[in-house]
XYZ file of C-alpha atoms in Angstrom:
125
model
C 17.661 2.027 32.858
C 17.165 5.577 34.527
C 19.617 4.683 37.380
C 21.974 2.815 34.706
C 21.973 5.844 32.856
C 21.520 3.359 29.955
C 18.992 1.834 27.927
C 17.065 1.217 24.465
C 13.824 1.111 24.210
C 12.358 -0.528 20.727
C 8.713 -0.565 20.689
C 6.594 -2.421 17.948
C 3.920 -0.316 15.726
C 2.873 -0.895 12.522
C 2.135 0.879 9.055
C -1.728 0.556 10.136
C -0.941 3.652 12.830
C -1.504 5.407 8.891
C -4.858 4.277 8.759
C -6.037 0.885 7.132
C -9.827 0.319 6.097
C -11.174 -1.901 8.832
C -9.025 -1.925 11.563
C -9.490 1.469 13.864
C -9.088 -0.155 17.127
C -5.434 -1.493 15.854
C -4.474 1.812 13.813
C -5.409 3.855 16.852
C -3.207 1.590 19.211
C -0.432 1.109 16.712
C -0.601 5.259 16.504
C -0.556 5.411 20.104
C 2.815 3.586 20.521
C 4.048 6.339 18.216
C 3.331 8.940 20.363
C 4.345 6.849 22.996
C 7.437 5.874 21.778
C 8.314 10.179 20.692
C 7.173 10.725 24.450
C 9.638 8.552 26.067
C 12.404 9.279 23.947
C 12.163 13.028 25.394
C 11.607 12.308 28.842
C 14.384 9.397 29.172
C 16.773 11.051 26.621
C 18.918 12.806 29.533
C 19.250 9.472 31.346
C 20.665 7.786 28.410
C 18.067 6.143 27.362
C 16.619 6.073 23.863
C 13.221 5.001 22.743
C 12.258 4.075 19.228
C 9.317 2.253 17.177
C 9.626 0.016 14.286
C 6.228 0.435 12.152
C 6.485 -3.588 9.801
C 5.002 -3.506 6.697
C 3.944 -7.057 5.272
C 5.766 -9.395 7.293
C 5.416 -12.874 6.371
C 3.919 -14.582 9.678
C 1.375 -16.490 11.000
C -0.971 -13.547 11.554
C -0.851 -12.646 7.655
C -1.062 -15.978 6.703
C -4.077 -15.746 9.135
C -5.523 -13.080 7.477
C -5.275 -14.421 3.768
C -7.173 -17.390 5.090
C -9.860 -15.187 6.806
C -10.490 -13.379 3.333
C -10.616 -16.687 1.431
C -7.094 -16.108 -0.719
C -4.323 -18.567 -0.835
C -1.764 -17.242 1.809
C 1.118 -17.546 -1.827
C -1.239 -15.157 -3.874
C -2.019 -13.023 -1.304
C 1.954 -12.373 -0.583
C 2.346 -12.059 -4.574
C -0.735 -9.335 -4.100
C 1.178 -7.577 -1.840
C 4.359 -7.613 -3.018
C 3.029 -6.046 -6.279
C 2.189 -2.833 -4.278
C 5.236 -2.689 -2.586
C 7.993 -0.240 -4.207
C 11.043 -2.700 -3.393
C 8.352 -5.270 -4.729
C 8.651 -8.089 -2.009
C 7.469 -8.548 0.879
C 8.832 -8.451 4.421
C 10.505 -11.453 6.422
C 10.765 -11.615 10.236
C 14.090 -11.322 9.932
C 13.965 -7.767 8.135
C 12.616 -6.277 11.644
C 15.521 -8.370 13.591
C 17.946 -6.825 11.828
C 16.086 -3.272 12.449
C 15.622 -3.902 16.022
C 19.410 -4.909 16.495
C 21.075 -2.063 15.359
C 18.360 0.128 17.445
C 19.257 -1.836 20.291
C 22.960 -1.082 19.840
C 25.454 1.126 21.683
C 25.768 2.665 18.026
C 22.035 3.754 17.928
C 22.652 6.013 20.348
C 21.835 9.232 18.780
C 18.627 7.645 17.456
C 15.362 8.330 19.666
C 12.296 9.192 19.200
C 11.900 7.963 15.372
C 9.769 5.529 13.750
C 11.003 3.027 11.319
C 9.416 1.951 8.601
C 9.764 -1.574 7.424
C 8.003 -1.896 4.954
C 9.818 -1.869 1.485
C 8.949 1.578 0.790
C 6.405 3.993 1.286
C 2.762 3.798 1.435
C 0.858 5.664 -1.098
């Protein structure tokens, strides 16, 4: 990318990098690839290249569906659970972070680096 003079970097966090009860080890690595993520975007900006983070809310996958299961809750009531906490008052698809990765990945992103990207229906309290 450096010798290209050209390049996107999108980098996967999470909302956890705020803090969520019993998971330091994966709020302090999600965290990390923020500060990652700002820290490339200033030492690759001059060569072109931009680096950003997209931080997924609830995201329908297997790995939430995983979790409902570990805590004993039917993976449809836990989604309904979350959804009720979230402003836009749904929760995520895979598909909302393609569509947020695309457009970072695009020649039009190009005076976007160094942000993180929520998406995750609204804010956290």
């Amino acid at each position: 990318m450096v010798e290209q003079k050209w390049g996107r970097i999108v980098n996967m966090s999470s909302t956890s990098a705020l803090g969520n009860r019993g998971q330091v080890n994966y709020s302090a690595a999600k965290a990390g690839m923020q500060g990652f993520t700002k820290t490339l975007a200033f030492e690759l900006g001059k060569y072109g290249v931009t680096a950003n983070a997209i931080a997924p809310g609830f995201i329908v996958t297997d790995m939430t569906a995983a979790t409902a299961a570990r805590v004993g809750v039917d993976f449809e009531d836990f989604q309904k659970g979350a959804a009720a906490q979230i402003p836009v008052h749904r929760v995520g698809y895979p598909e909302d972070i393609a569509h947020t990765a695309s457009f970072l990945a695009s020649e039009g992103a190009g005076f976007v680096s160094g942000q993180v990207i929520y998406v995750a229906g609204g804010p956290k309290d």
